[in-house]
XYZ file of C-alpha atoms in Angstrom:
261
model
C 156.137 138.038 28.645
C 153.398 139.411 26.505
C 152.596 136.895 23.959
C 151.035 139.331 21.797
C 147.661 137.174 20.926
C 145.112 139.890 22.694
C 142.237 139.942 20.061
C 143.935 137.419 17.737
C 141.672 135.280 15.892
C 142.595 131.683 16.248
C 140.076 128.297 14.820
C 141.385 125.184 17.282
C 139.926 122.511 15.456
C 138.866 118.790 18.252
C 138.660 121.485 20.794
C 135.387 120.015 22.687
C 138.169 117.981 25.171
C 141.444 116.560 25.603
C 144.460 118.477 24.090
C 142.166 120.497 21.642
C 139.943 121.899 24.885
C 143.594 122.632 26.541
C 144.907 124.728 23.686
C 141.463 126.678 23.571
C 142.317 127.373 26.818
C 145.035 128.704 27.223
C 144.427 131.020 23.742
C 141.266 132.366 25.469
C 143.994 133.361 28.684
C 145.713 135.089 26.730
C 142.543 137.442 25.195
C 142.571 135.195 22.073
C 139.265 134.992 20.223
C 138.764 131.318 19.977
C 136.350 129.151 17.460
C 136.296 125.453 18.875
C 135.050 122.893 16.689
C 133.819 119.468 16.718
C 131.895 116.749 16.216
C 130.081 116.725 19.417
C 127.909 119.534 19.622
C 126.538 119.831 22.911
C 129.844 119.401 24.169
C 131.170 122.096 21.942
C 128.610 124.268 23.745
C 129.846 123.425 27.286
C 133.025 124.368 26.502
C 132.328 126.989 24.755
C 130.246 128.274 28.582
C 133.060 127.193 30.693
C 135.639 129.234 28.476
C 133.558 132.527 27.811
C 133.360 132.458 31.833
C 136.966 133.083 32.015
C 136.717 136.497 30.614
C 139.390 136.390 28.795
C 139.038 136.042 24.550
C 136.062 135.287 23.075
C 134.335 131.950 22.112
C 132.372 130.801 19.600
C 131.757 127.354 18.547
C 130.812 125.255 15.101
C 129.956 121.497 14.503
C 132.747 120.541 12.013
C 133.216 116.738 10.914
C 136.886 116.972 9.427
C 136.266 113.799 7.192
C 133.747 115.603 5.571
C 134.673 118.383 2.666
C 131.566 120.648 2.900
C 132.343 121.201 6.850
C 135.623 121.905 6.618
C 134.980 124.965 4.124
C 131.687 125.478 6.116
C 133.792 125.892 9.414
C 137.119 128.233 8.033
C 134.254 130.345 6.215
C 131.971 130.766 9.167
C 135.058 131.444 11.470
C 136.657 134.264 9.200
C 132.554 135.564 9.030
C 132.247 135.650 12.582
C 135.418 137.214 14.285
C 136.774 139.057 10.817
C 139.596 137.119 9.979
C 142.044 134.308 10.678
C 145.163 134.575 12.241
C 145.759 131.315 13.644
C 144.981 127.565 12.706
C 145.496 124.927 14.858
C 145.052 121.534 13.144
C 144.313 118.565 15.644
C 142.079 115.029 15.412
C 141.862 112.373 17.674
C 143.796 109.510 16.839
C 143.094 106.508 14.684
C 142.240 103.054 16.071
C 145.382 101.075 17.562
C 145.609 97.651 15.701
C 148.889 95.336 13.777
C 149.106 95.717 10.016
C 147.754 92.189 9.691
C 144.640 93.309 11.309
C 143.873 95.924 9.382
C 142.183 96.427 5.993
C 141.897 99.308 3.272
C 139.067 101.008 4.644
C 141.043 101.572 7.504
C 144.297 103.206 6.369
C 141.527 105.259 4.048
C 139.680 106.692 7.652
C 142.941 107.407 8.665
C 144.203 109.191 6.023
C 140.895 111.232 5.815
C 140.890 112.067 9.778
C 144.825 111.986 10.219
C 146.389 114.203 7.242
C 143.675 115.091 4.586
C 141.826 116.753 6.968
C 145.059 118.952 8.065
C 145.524 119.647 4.155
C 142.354 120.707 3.436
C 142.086 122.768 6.814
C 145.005 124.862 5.778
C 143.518 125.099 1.757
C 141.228 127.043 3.038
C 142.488 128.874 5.912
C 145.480 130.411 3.820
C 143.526 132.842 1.960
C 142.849 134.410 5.599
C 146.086 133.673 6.664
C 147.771 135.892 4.030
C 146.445 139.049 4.817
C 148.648 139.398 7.825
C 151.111 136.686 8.300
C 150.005 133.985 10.613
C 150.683 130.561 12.400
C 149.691 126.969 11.658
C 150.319 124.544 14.002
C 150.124 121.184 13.326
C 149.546 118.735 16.279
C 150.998 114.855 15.671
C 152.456 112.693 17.854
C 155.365 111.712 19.373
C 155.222 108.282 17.301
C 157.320 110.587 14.456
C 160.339 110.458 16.446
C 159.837 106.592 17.564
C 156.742 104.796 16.427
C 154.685 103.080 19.294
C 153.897 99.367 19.319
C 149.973 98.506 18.340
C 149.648 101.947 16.321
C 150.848 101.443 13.176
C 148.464 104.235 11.570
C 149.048 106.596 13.610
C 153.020 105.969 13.005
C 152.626 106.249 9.314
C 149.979 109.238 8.890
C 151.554 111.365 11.306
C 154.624 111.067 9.867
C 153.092 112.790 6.655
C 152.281 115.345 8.527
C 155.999 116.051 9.217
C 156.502 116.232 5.481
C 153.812 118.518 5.056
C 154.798 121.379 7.839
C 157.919 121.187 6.630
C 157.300 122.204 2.769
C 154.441 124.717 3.253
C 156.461 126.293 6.203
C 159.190 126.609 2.664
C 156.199 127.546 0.714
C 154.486 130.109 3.255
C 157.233 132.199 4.625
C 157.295 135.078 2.226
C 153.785 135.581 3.227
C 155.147 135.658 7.028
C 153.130 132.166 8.249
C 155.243 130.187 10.348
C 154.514 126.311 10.260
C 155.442 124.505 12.952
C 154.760 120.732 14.727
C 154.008 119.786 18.214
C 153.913 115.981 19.158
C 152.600 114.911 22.717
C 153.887 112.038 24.087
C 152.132 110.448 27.464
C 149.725 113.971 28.055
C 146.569 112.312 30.622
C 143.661 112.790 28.178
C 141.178 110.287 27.139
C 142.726 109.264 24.292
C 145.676 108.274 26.704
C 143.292 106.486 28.988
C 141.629 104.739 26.033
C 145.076 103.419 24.564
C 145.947 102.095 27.954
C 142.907 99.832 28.187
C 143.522 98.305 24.845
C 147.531 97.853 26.043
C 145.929 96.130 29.421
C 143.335 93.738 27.342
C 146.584 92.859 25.325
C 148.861 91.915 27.782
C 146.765 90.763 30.605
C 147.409 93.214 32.721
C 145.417 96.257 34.854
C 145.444 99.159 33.106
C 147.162 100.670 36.616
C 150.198 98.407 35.850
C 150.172 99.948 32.571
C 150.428 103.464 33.525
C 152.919 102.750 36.170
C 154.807 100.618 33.669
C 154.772 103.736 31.290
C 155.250 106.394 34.038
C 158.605 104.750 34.802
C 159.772 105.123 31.288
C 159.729 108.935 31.591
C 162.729 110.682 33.117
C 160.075 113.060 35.143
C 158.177 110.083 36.543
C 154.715 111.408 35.195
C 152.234 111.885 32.696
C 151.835 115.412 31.656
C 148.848 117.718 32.026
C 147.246 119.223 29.107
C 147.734 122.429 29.795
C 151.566 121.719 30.101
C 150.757 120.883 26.195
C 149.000 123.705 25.305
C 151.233 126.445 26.740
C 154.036 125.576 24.060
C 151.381 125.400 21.174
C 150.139 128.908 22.209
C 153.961 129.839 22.101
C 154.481 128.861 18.938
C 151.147 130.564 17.715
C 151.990 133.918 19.726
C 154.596 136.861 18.734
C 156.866 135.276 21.281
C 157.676 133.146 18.593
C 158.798 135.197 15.395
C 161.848 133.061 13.733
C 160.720 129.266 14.503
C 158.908 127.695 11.622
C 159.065 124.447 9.777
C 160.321 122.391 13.265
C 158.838 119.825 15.335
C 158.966 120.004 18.736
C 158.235 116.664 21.626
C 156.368 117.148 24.240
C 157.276 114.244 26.097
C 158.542 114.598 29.880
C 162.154 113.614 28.272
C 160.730 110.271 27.248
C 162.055 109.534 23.831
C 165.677 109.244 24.050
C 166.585 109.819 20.681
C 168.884 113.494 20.166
């Protein structure tokens, strides 16, 4: 199938690893031109090598702090400036800390507000100006903790759950200006997020963080973690013109984990 995202122009925002580097990916596979961005710099700029050697889209790359107002405008700007336009925004952060409401204090929901939803808000605020000119596609990347919170991460339960609410009334608001919103929640995808979560279970319980994994591997009706690029090939989907009538959904990732309908 011809996804239809040769010489689209797509900012994948956490793109220097994990799920974010996945998604950039697969875009530049399909001749997307890709902006990664990030706090880490001079691993924004290996990535940004390893992709451009694919010869597929191309890659540029941009320091962006997503708590921070002035980089957020700073990043959409330079990313319209730089590839003419914006046709695709993929909003992603890594995760907040794992901790019990009784361990946690205000400055913490406020971090996680900032990284986990305000960030996403203001992302699209100024992406939509591009995004109008031609229709487009936001995709929003959460968790599966919307469809059944996890134990231990009660801000990432709560602020991803916003997000929900948000995709779903700008995908309302945006669809006479042809932008399709959509969702995409991972559940157990091996990234070092994944690998960091599982060390903090381990301390908690006791436990290896081996037993862990297995423990968590047999939850999941495939028997596996998934791969990031198994990820990233449905958000590219949803971003592509292989997609044309889905918006304002949310769609698991999961290996069949969550067993809710």
């Amino acid at each position: 199938m011809d996804l239809g995202l040769k010489n689209k122009k797509a900012l994948v925002m956490a793109s220097s690893q994990g799920l974010g580097k996945a998604i950039a990916e697969q875009f530049v596979r399909e001749g997307t031109d890709v902006m990664i961005a990030s706090r880490n710099e001079d691993q924004l700029k290996k990535v940004a090598e390893e992709l451009n050697s694919l010869q597929g889209g191309k890659v540029a790359f941009i320091r962006c702090d997503i708590t921070i107002p002035d980089d957020i405008t700073r990043t959409v700007k330079h990313t319209a400036e730089v590839f003419g336009g914006i046709d695709i925004l993929v909003n992603n952060a890594g995760g907040p800390p794992a901790g019990n409401f009784e361990e946690l204090k205000d400055e913490d929901w406020h971090r996680a507000f900032e990284l986990n939803l305000l960030s996403y808000i203001r992302l699209i605020r100024e992406a939509l100006p591009y995004l109008k000119e031609k229709g487009g596609r936001i995709i929003n990347i959460a968790s599966s903790s919307v469809r059944e919170p996890i134990p231990g991460l009660i801000l990432s339960n709560t602020l991803r759950l916003g997000i929900l609410g948000l995709s779903k009334t700008i995908a309302d608001e945006f669809a006479k200006y042809n932008i399709l919103v959509n969702t995409v929640g991972p559940g157990r995808i091996a990234t070092e997020r994944l690998d960091h979560l599982d060390e903090v279970r381990a301390e908690v319980k006791g436990v290896s963080i081996q037993e862990i994994k297995e423990q968590s591997e047999k939850s999941i009706p495939l028997g596996r973690e998934g791969k990031p690029e198994e990820f990233a090939k449905i958000v590219v989907f949803l971003a592509s013109e292989g997609n044309t009538y889905m918006t304002g959904s949310t769609f698991i990732v999961d290996g069949g984990k969550l067993r809710s309908i």
